[in-house]
């Protein structure tokens, strides 16, 4: 794209201030800016006013596979899952493109050291959990790691420096997720350098389209990968490519399996799995009516009782049905670094604009069927979102100790 084309493109959407430093830039910087203008999807800006519609469909309960059933069928589920892993039909995908702003470290979240007597990095815990299954099944599972433009180099370097924490290097593939532009409250794009528009990762639903854009769907096809286990970087206890979960999802013949935990109380503030207009969905705690909160399943347990933990097993041949356009765009108020009139970088202490994200939980609603699969919270859910307090380094350490993980 040349300058004239860029100017036309940006003027058409009322954003030509992005080119105001163009004449001051070196040739390389000019090229950088033109490339960014060419590659960025600015259509998200149109969704500021639309935001996420509050309108929801009709909710009904979605039965989960509960622990009793899992325990009774464990051998069968394990066998089916193990067979799929051994046949190379499953892959793991670590979502590590987030900014981890709540944790407050400048490094990628996975580099955070949660050890007490020795270094124990979040990435190390995650890889160690996956290695359990590698050993158990004697199979090197393909591991995709999604990073972002902001944290890719640091993440790749960290893995190299630590010898992939014992994982087989040639089974790991890094890719960068797409970025979305960030703007002020009036919809004007911010710049964080004279040759760069402020951007942020486009949300964790970006994993599939970013993977396709990187040409990695070819690996899925070439290697015959039928199932892909997507999981968050911050749950240091989660089981990844858990054979039993894989077996249960395969046997249930659904488009996606979702690990869920039983709610601690009927009014606990977690999103719960359900059906919405007959399709799998997640209802937020504040959307639960009194009736829904009191509804019971066939065992007399609450009918809306299982919260999601961001660990999903997607059937790969269903993924082409998920389209970004149909998914809601979450327009989130955030602190966005920007340059002022003098070109000085300002890091605001309060939210000063919008970022645009699509969320993996909205992908679920695009699919026809889902199996919620119960796991024991204290054994599989230790999220690290904050430095202290709820879902923090402290709470995760306690849970790791309970599970005999040396820290
Ligand atoms: P969070 O919702 O906790 O977001 O992500 P975050 O960016 O990591 O943290 P905060 O909100 O800034 O504190 C849940 C999972 O989704 C990944 C994260 O890396 C984490 O594993 N994620 C999130 C992405 O991979 N890309 C994104 O654009 C957003």
CSV table of C-alpha atoms and ligand atoms in Angstrom, one decimal:
chain,number,residue,atom,x,y,z
A,1,UNK,CA,0.0,0.0,0.0
A,2,UNK,CA,1.4,3.4,-0.9
A,3,UNK,CA,0.9,6.8,0.9
A,4,UNK,CA,-2.0,7.9,-1.3
A,5,UNK,CA,-3.9,4.7,-0.8
A,6,UNK,CA,-3.3,4.8,2.9
A,7,UNK,CA,-4.5,8.4,3.1
A,8,UNK,CA,-7.6,7.5,1.1
A,9,UNK,CA,-8.4,4.5,3.4
A,10,UNK,CA,-7.9,6.4,6.6
A,11,UNK,CA,-9.7,9.6,5.4
A,12,UNK,CA,-12.7,7.5,4.4
A,13,UNK,CA,-13.1,6.3,8.0
A,14,UNK,CA,-12.2,9.7,9.6
A,15,UNK,CA,-8.9,8.6,10.9
A,16,UNK,CA,-6.3,10.3,8.7
A,17,UNK,CA,-4.6,11.8,11.8
A,18,UNK,CA,-2.7,8.5,11.9
A,19,UNK,CA,-0.6,9.8,9.0
A,20,UNK,CA,0.2,13.2,10.5
A,21,UNK,CA,3.9,12.3,11.4
A,22,UNK,CA,4.4,10.5,8.0
A,23,UNK,CA,6.9,13.1,6.6
A,24,UNK,CA,9.0,13.0,9.8
A,25,UNK,CA,9.5,9.2,9.6
A,26,UNK,CA,12.4,7.3,8.1
A,27,UNK,CA,11.7,5.1,5.1
A,28,UNK,CA,11.5,2.0,7.3
A,29,UNK,CA,9.1,3.6,9.7
A,30,UNK,CA,6.9,4.8,6.8
A,31,UNK,CA,6.8,1.3,5.5
A,32,UNK,CA,5.9,0.0,8.9
A,33,UNK,CA,3.0,2.4,9.2
A,34,UNK,CA,1.7,1.7,5.7
A,35,UNK,CA,1.9,-2.1,6.4
A,36,UNK,CA,0.0,-1.7,9.6
A,37,UNK,CA,-2.7,0.4,7.9
A,38,UNK,CA,-3.0,-2.2,5.2
A,39,UNK,CA,-3.2,-5.2,7.5
A,40,UNK,CA,-5.4,-3.9,10.3
A,41,UNK,CA,-9.1,-4.6,10.4
A,42,UNK,CA,-10.6,-1.2,11.2
A,43,UNK,CA,-14.1,-2.4,10.8
A,44,UNK,CA,-14.2,-3.2,14.6
A,45,UNK,CA,-14.5,0.6,15.2
A,46,UNK,CA,-18.0,0.5,13.8
A,47,UNK,CA,-19.0,-1.8,16.6
A,48,UNK,CA,-18.4,0.7,19.4
A,49,UNK,CA,-22.0,1.7,19.5
A,50,UNK,CA,-23.4,-1.7,18.8
A,51,UNK,CA,-21.3,-3.3,21.6
A,52,UNK,CA,-22.6,-6.6,22.9
A,53,UNK,CA,-26.3,-6.8,22.7
A,54,UNK,CA,-28.0,-7.3,26.1
A,55,UNK,CA,-30.7,-9.2,24.4
A,56,UNK,CA,-30.5,-12.9,25.1
A,57,UNK,CA,-32.5,-15.8,23.8
A,58,UNK,CA,-34.5,-18.3,25.8
A,59,UNK,CA,-32.3,-20.2,28.3
A,60,UNK,CA,-32.8,-23.8,29.3
A,61,UNK,CA,-30.6,-26.2,31.2
A,62,UNK,CA,-27.8,-28.2,29.6
A,63,UNK,CA,-27.1,-31.5,31.4
A,64,UNK,CA,-23.4,-32.0,32.4
A,65,UNK,CA,-21.6,-35.3,32.7
A,66,UNK,CA,-21.2,-35.4,36.4
A,67,UNK,CA,-18.5,-37.0,38.5
A,68,UNK,CA,-20.6,-40.1,39.4
A,69,UNK,CA,-21.0,-41.0,35.8
A,70,UNK,CA,-17.4,-40.2,35.0
A,71,UNK,CA,-16.2,-42.4,37.8
A,72,UNK,CA,-18.4,-45.2,36.8
A,73,UNK,CA,-17.3,-45.0,33.2
A,74,UNK,CA,-13.7,-44.0,33.7
A,75,UNK,CA,-12.1,-47.0,32.2
A,76,UNK,CA,-14.1,-46.8,29.0
A,77,UNK,CA,-13.7,-43.0,28.7
A,78,UNK,CA,-9.9,-43.3,29.3
A,79,UNK,CA,-9.6,-46.0,26.7
A,80,UNK,CA,-11.3,-44.0,24.0
A,81,UNK,CA,-9.4,-40.8,24.8
A,82,UNK,CA,-6.1,-42.6,25.0
A,83,UNK,CA,-6.7,-44.2,21.6
A,84,UNK,CA,-7.4,-40.8,20.1
A,85,UNK,CA,-4.2,-39.3,21.5
A,86,UNK,CA,-2.1,-42.3,20.4
A,87,UNK,CA,-3.5,-42.0,16.9
A,88,UNK,CA,-2.4,-38.3,16.9
A,89,UNK,CA,-5.9,-37.1,16.6
A,90,UNK,CA,-5.6,-34.5,19.4
A,91,UNK,CA,-3.6,-31.3,19.9
A,92,UNK,CA,-3.3,-28.8,22.7
A,93,UNK,CA,-3.5,-25.0,22.2
A,94,UNK,CA,-2.3,-22.7,24.9
A,95,UNK,CA,-3.9,-19.2,24.9
A,96,UNK,CA,-1.0,-17.0,25.8
A,97,UNK,CA,-1.8,-13.9,23.9
A,98,UNK,CA,-3.4,-11.9,26.7
A,99,UNK,CA,-1.9,-8.9,28.3
A,100,UNK,CA,-2.3,-10.1,31.9
A,101,UNK,CA,-2.8,-6.6,33.1
A,102,UNK,CA,-4.4,-7.6,36.4
A,103,UNK,CA,-1.4,-9.5,37.4
A,104,UNK,CA,0.7,-6.4,36.7
A,105,UNK,CA,3.9,-7.8,35.3
A,106,UNK,CA,5.4,-6.4,32.2
A,107,UNK,CA,6.5,-9.9,31.1
A,108,UNK,CA,4.1,-12.5,29.5
A,109,UNK,CA,2.0,-14.0,32.2
A,110,UNK,CA,3.5,-17.5,31.7
A,111,UNK,CA,6.9,-16.2,32.8
A,112,UNK,CA,5.6,-15.3,36.2
A,113,UNK,CA,7.5,-17.2,39.0
A,114,UNK,CA,5.1,-18.6,41.5
A,115,UNK,CA,7.7,-20.6,43.3
A,116,UNK,CA,8.6,-20.2,47.0
A,117,UNK,CA,11.8,-22.2,47.6
A,118,UNK,CA,12.7,-22.4,43.9
A,119,UNK,CA,11.6,-20.9,40.6
A,120,UNK,CA,8.3,-22.4,39.4
A,121,UNK,CA,7.1,-20.6,36.3
A,122,UNK,CA,3.5,-20.7,35.1
A,123,UNK,CA,4.6,-22.0,31.7
A,124,UNK,CA,6.6,-24.7,33.5
A,125,UNK,CA,3.5,-25.8,35.4
A,126,UNK,CA,1.4,-25.9,32.3
A,127,UNK,CA,4.0,-27.9,30.3
A,128,UNK,CA,4.5,-30.3,33.3
A,129,UNK,CA,0.7,-31.0,33.4
A,130,UNK,CA,0.7,-31.8,29.7
A,131,UNK,CA,3.9,-34.0,30.1
A,132,UNK,CA,1.9,-36.2,32.5
A,133,UNK,CA,-0.3,-37.2,29.6
A,134,UNK,CA,2.6,-37.5,27.1
A,135,UNK,CA,4.2,-40.0,29.5
A,136,UNK,CA,0.9,-41.8,30.2
A,137,UNK,CA,0.1,-42.2,26.5
A,138,UNK,CA,3.7,-42.4,25.3
A,139,UNK,CA,2.8,-39.8,22.6
A,140,UNK,CA,4.2,-36.3,21.9
A,141,UNK,CA,1.0,-34.3,21.6
A,142,UNK,CA,1.2,-31.4,19.2
A,143,UNK,CA,1.3,-28.2,21.2
A,144,UNK,CA,0.3,-24.8,19.7
A,145,UNK,CA,1.1,-21.7,21.6
A,146,UNK,CA,-0.7,-18.5,20.7
A,147,UNK,CA,1.2,-15.3,21.6
A,148,UNK,CA,0.6,-11.8,20.4
A,149,UNK,CA,2.8,-9.2,18.7
A,150,UNK,CA,3.4,-7.8,22.2
A,151,UNK,CA,4.7,-10.9,23.9
A,152,UNK,CA,5.8,-13.3,21.2
A,153,UNK,CA,9.5,-12.7,21.3
A,154,UNK,CA,9.8,-12.8,25.0
A,155,UNK,CA,7.7,-16.0,25.2
A,156,UNK,CA,9.7,-17.8,22.5
A,157,UNK,CA,13.0,-16.8,24.1
A,158,UNK,CA,11.8,-18.0,27.5
A,159,UNK,CA,10.8,-21.4,26.2
A,160,UNK,CA,14.2,-21.8,24.4
A,161,UNK,CA,16.1,-20.7,27.4
A,162,UNK,CA,14.3,-23.3,29.5
A,163,UNK,CA,14.6,-26.1,27.0
A,164,UNK,CA,10.9,-26.1,26.4
A,165,UNK,CA,10.5,-27.3,30.0
A,166,UNK,CA,11.2,-30.8,28.8
A,167,UNK,CA,8.8,-30.7,25.9
A,168,UNK,CA,9.9,-31.8,22.5
A,169,UNK,CA,10.8,-28.7,20.6
A,170,UNK,CA,9.6,-29.9,17.2
A,171,UNK,CA,6.2,-30.6,18.6
A,172,UNK,CA,5.7,-27.0,19.6
A,173,UNK,CA,4.4,-24.3,17.2
A,174,UNK,CA,4.1,-20.7,18.2
A,175,UNK,CA,1.9,-18.3,16.3
A,176,UNK,CA,0.8,-14.7,16.9
A,177,UNK,CA,-2.8,-13.7,17.2
A,178,UNK,CA,-4.2,-10.9,15.3
A,179,UNK,CA,-4.3,-7.4,16.8
A,180,UNK,CA,-7.2,-5.0,17.0
A,181,UNK,CA,-6.8,-1.2,16.9
A,182,UNK,CA,-7.5,0.7,20.1
A,183,UNK,CA,-9.3,4.1,20.2
A,184,UNK,CA,-10.4,6.9,22.6
A,185,UNK,CA,-13.9,7.2,23.9
A,186,UNK,CA,-14.9,9.1,20.7
A,187,UNK,CA,-13.7,6.4,18.4
A,188,UNK,CA,-10.4,8.1,17.4
A,189,UNK,CA,-7.5,5.8,17.0
A,190,UNK,CA,-4.6,6.1,19.4
A,191,UNK,CA,-1.0,5.9,18.3
A,192,UNK,CA,1.7,4.5,20.6
A,193,UNK,CA,4.5,5.7,18.4
A,194,UNK,CA,4.7,8.0,15.4
A,195,UNK,CA,4.8,5.0,13.1
A,196,UNK,CA,2.4,2.7,15.0
A,197,UNK,CA,-1.3,2.7,15.8
A,198,UNK,CA,-2.1,1.4,19.4
A,199,UNK,CA,-3.3,-2.1,19.2
A,200,UNK,CA,-4.2,-4.9,21.6
A,201,UNK,CA,-4.7,-8.6,21.1
A,202,UNK,CA,-8.2,-9.2,19.6
A,203,UNK,CA,-9.5,-11.5,22.3
A,204,UNK,CA,-9.1,-15.2,23.0
A,205,UNK,CA,-11.6,-16.2,20.3
A,206,UNK,CA,-9.0,-14.9,17.9
A,207,UNK,CA,-7.2,-18.2,18.1
A,208,UNK,CA,-8.9,-19.9,15.3
A,209,UNK,CA,-8.9,-17.1,12.6
A,210,UNK,CA,-5.3,-16.3,13.6
A,211,UNK,CA,-4.3,-19.9,13.2
A,212,UNK,CA,-5.9,-20.1,9.8
A,213,UNK,CA,-4.2,-16.8,8.8
A,214,UNK,CA,-0.8,-18.3,9.9
A,215,UNK,CA,-1.5,-21.3,7.6
A,216,UNK,CA,-1.6,-23.7,10.6
A,217,UNK,CA,-4.9,-25.2,9.8
A,218,UNK,CA,-2.8,-27.2,7.3
A,219,UNK,CA,-1.0,-28.9,10.2
A,220,UNK,CA,-4.5,-29.9,11.5
A,221,UNK,CA,-5.4,-31.4,8.2
A,222,UNK,CA,-2.0,-32.9,7.3
A,223,UNK,CA,-1.6,-34.6,10.7
A,224,UNK,CA,-5.3,-35.7,10.9
A,225,UNK,CA,-5.9,-33.7,14.1
A,226,UNK,CA,-9.6,-34.1,14.9
A,227,UNK,CA,-9.7,-32.5,18.4
A,228,UNK,CA,-8.0,-29.5,19.8
A,229,UNK,CA,-7.9,-28.7,23.5
A,230,UNK,CA,-7.9,-24.9,24.1
A,231,UNK,CA,-6.8,-23.7,27.5
A,232,UNK,CA,-5.9,-20.6,29.4
A,233,UNK,CA,-2.3,-19.8,30.5
A,234,UNK,CA,-3.4,-18.9,34.0
A,235,UNK,CA,-4.9,-22.1,35.4
A,236,UNK,CA,-1.8,-23.8,36.9
A,237,UNK,CA,-3.7,-26.9,38.0
A,238,UNK,CA,-5.6,-27.8,34.8
A,239,UNK,CA,-5.3,-31.1,33.1
A,240,UNK,CA,-4.6,-30.7,29.4
A,241,UNK,CA,-5.6,-33.3,26.8
A,242,UNK,CA,-7.0,-35.3,29.7
A,243,UNK,CA,-7.8,-38.7,28.1
A,244,UNK,CA,-11.0,-39.2,30.1
A,245,UNK,CA,-12.4,-35.8,29.0
A,246,UNK,CA,-11.4,-36.5,25.4
A,247,UNK,CA,-13.1,-39.9,25.5
A,248,UNK,CA,-16.2,-38.5,27.0
A,249,UNK,CA,-16.5,-35.8,24.4
A,250,UNK,CA,-15.9,-38.2,21.5
A,251,UNK,CA,-18.4,-40.7,22.8
A,252,UNK,CA,-21.0,-37.9,23.4
A,253,UNK,CA,-20.6,-37.1,19.7
A,254,UNK,CA,-20.7,-33.3,20.3
A,255,UNK,CA,-19.0,-30.4,18.5
A,256,UNK,CA,-17.2,-29.3,21.7
A,257,UNK,CA,-16.5,-30.5,25.2
A,258,UNK,CA,-16.2,-28.0,28.1
A,259,UNK,CA,-14.6,-28.7,31.5
A,260,UNK,CA,-16.9,-27.2,34.2
A,261,UNK,CA,-16.8,-27.0,37.9
A,262,UNK,CA,-19.8,-27.3,40.2
A,263,UNK,CA,-20.9,-23.9,41.6
A,264,UNK,CA,-19.9,-23.3,45.2
A,265,UNK,CA,-23.3,-21.5,45.9
A,266,UNK,CA,-26.4,-20.9,43.8
A,267,UNK,CA,-25.5,-17.2,43.5
A,268,UNK,CA,-21.8,-17.7,42.9
A,269,UNK,CA,-20.5,-15.1,40.4
A,270,UNK,CA,-19.5,-17.4,37.5
A,271,UNK,CA,-20.9,-17.9,34.0
A,272,UNK,CA,-22.7,-21.2,33.8
A,273,UNK,CA,-23.2,-23.5,30.8
A,274,UNK,CA,-26.7,-23.8,29.5
A,275,UNK,CA,-28.7,-23.8,26.2
A,276,UNK,CA,-29.8,-20.6,24.7
A,277,UNK,CA,-32.4,-21.0,22.0
A,278,UNK,CA,-31.4,-24.6,21.8
A,279,UNK,CA,-27.7,-24.0,21.3
A,280,UNK,CA,-24.9,-24.3,23.9
A,281,UNK,CA,-24.2,-21.0,25.6
A,282,UNK,CA,-23.0,-19.4,28.8
A,283,UNK,CA,-25.4,-17.4,31.0
A,284,UNK,CA,-23.7,-14.9,33.3
A,285,UNK,CA,-24.5,-14.9,37.0
A,286,UNK,CA,-26.4,-11.6,36.8
A,287,UNK,CA,-28.6,-12.9,34.0
A,288,UNK,CA,-29.9,-15.8,36.1
A,289,UNK,CA,-33.5,-15.2,37.1
A,290,UNK,CA,-34.9,-16.3,40.4
A,291,UNK,CA,-36.7,-19.2,38.6
A,292,UNK,CA,-33.4,-20.3,36.9
A,293,UNK,CA,-31.6,-20.1,40.2
A,294,UNK,CA,-34.2,-22.4,41.8
A,295,UNK,CA,-34.6,-24.8,38.9
A,296,UNK,CA,-33.6,-28.4,39.6
A,297,UNK,CA,-32.3,-31.2,37.4
A,298,UNK,CA,-33.5,-34.8,37.6
A,299,UNK,CA,-31.4,-35.5,40.6
A,300,UNK,CA,-32.8,-32.6,42.5
A,301,UNK,CA,-29.5,-30.6,42.1
A,302,UNK,CA,-29.6,-27.0,40.7
A,303,UNK,CA,-30.2,-27.1,36.9
A,304,UNK,CA,-27.8,-24.2,36.3
A,305,UNK,CA,-24.9,-25.5,38.3
A,306,UNK,CA,-21.7,-25.7,36.3
A,307,UNK,CA,-19.3,-22.9,35.7
A,308,UNK,CA,-16.8,-22.8,32.8
A,309,UNK,CA,-13.0,-22.8,33.4
A,310,UNK,CA,-11.7,-22.0,29.9
A,311,UNK,CA,-10.7,-25.5,29.0
A,312,UNK,CA,-12.5,-26.6,25.8
A,313,UNK,CA,-12.1,-29.5,23.4
A,314,UNK,CA,-13.2,-28.4,19.9
A,315,UNK,CA,-13.9,-30.8,17.1
A,316,UNK,CA,-11.7,-29.4,14.3
A,317,UNK,CA,-14.1,-30.1,11.4
A,318,UNK,CA,-16.7,-27.9,13.2
A,319,UNK,CA,-14.5,-24.9,13.4
A,320,UNK,CA,-15.1,-23.6,9.9
A,321,UNK,CA,-18.7,-23.0,11.0
A,322,UNK,CA,-17.5,-20.3,13.5
A,323,UNK,CA,-17.3,-16.9,11.9
A,324,UNK,CA,-16.0,-13.8,13.5
A,325,UNK,CA,-18.7,-11.6,12.0
A,326,UNK,CA,-21.4,-13.5,13.9
A,327,UNK,CA,-19.7,-13.3,17.2
A,328,UNK,CA,-20.4,-10.4,19.6
A,329,UNK,CA,-17.7,-7.8,19.9
A,330,UNK,CA,-16.8,-7.0,23.4
A,331,UNK,CA,-15.9,-3.3,23.6
A,332,UNK,CA,-13.9,-2.9,26.8
A,333,UNK,CA,-12.7,0.2,28.6
A,334,UNK,CA,-9.0,-0.1,29.2
A,335,UNK,CA,-5.9,1.9,29.9
A,336,UNK,CA,-4.3,2.5,26.5
A,337,UNK,CA,-0.8,3.9,26.2
A,338,UNK,CA,-0.6,6.7,23.5
A,339,UNK,CA,1.6,9.5,22.3
A,340,UNK,CA,0.7,13.1,23.0
A,341,UNK,CA,1.0,16.0,20.5
A,342,UNK,CA,4.8,16.1,21.3
A,343,UNK,CA,5.2,12.5,20.5
A,344,UNK,CA,5.8,11.6,24.2
A,345,UNK,CA,4.5,8.2,25.3
A,346,UNK,CA,1.8,8.5,28.0
A,347,UNK,CA,0.8,5.5,30.1
A,348,UNK,CA,-2.6,6.5,31.6
A,349,UNK,CA,-3.5,5.4,35.1
A,350,UNK,CA,-7.2,5.3,34.4
A,351,UNK,CA,-9.1,3.8,31.4
A,352,UNK,CA,-8.9,6.2,28.5
A,353,UNK,CA,-10.4,4.3,25.6
A,354,UNK,CA,-11.7,1.1,24.1
A,355,UNK,CA,-10.2,-2.2,23.1
A,356,UNK,CA,-12.0,-4.7,21.0
A,357,UNK,CA,-12.2,-8.4,21.9
A,358,UNK,CA,-14.0,-11.5,20.9
A,359,UNK,CA,-14.2,-14.3,23.5
A,360,UNK,CA,-13.8,-18.0,23.1
A,361,UNK,CA,-17.0,-18.6,25.1
A,362,UNK,CA,-19.0,-16.9,22.3
A,363,UNK,CA,-17.6,-19.5,19.9
A,364,UNK,CA,-19.4,-22.2,21.8
A,365,UNK,CA,-22.8,-20.6,21.0
A,366,UNK,CA,-22.0,-20.9,17.3
A,367,UNK,CA,-21.7,-24.7,17.6
A,368,UNK,CA,-24.6,-27.1,17.6
A,369,UNK,CA,-23.8,-29.2,20.7
A,370,UNK,CA,-21.6,-29.2,23.8
A,371,UNK,CA,-20.8,-31.6,26.6
A,372,UNK,CA,-20.2,-29.9,29.9
A,373,UNK,CA,-17.8,-32.3,31.8
A,374,UNK,CA,-17.5,-31.9,35.5
A,375,UNK,CA,-14.1,-31.7,37.2
A,376,UNK,CA,-13.2,-31.2,40.8
A,377,UNK,CA,-12.5,-27.6,41.4
A,378,UNK,CA,-9.8,-28.0,44.0
A,379,UNK,CA,-7.9,-30.4,41.7
A,380,UNK,CA,-8.2,-28.7,38.4
A,381,UNK,CA,-8.9,-25.0,38.9
A,382,UNK,CA,-6.3,-22.6,40.2
A,383,UNK,CA,-6.5,-19.5,38.1
A,384,UNK,CA,-4.0,-16.7,38.5
A,385,UNK,CA,-5.6,-13.4,37.5
A,386,UNK,CA,-4.4,-11.1,40.3
A,387,UNK,CA,-1.2,-10.7,42.4
A,388,UNK,CA,-3.2,-11.0,45.7
A,389,UNK,CA,-6.7,-11.9,46.9
A,390,UNK,CA,-9.2,-13.8,44.8
A,391,UNK,CA,-7.8,-15.9,41.9
A,392,UNK,CA,-4.3,-14.8,42.7
A,393,UNK,CA,-0.8,-16.1,43.1
A,394,UNK,CA,-1.5,-16.7,46.8
A,395,UNK,CA,-4.7,-18.7,46.2
A,396,UNK,CA,-3.1,-20.8,43.4
A,397,UNK,CA,-0.1,-21.6,45.7
A,398,UNK,CA,-2.4,-22.9,48.3
A,399,UNK,CA,-4.2,-25.1,45.8
A,400,UNK,CA,-0.9,-26.4,44.3
A,401,UNK,CA,0.3,-27.3,47.8
A,402,UNK,CA,-2.9,-29.2,48.5
A,403,UNK,CA,-2.2,-31.1,45.3
A,404,UNK,CA,1.4,-31.9,46.4
A,405,UNK,CA,3.1,-29.7,43.9
A,406,UNK,CA,6.5,-28.6,45.2
A,407,UNK,CA,6.9,-24.8,45.2
B,1,LIG,P1,-8.0,-13.1,30.5
B,1,LIG,O1,-9.4,-12.8,30.2
B,1,LIG,O2,-7.6,-13.4,31.9
B,1,LIG,O3,-7.2,-11.8,29.9
B,1,LIG,O4,-7.5,-14.2,29.5
B,1,LIG,P2,-5.7,-11.4,30.1
B,1,LIG,O5,-5.4,-10.4,29.0
B,1,LIG,O6,-4.8,-12.6,30.2
B,1,LIG,O7,-5.6,-10.7,31.5
B,1,LIG,P3,-6.1,-9.2,32.0
B,1,LIG,O8,-7.6,-9.3,31.9
B,1,LIG,O9,-5.4,-8.2,31.2
B,1,LIG,O10,-5.7,-9.2,33.4
B,1,LIG,C1,-7.9,-15.6,29.6
B,1,LIG,C2,-7.0,-16.4,28.7
B,1,LIG,O11,-7.1,-15.9,27.4
B,1,LIG,C3,-5.8,-15.5,26.8
B,1,LIG,C4,-5.0,-15.1,28.0
B,1,LIG,O12,-3.6,-15.2,27.7
B,1,LIG,C5,-5.5,-16.2,29.0
B,1,LIG,O13,-4.8,-17.4,28.8
B,1,LIG,N1,-6.0,-14.4,25.9
B,1,LIG,C6,-6.8,-13.3,26.3
B,1,LIG,C7,-5.5,-14.5,24.7
B,1,LIG,O14,-4.8,-15.5,24.3
B,1,LIG,N2,-5.7,-13.4,23.8
B,1,LIG,C8,-6.4,-12.3,24.1
B,1,LIG,O15,-6.5,-11.4,23.3
B,1,LIG,C9,-7.0,-12.3,25.4
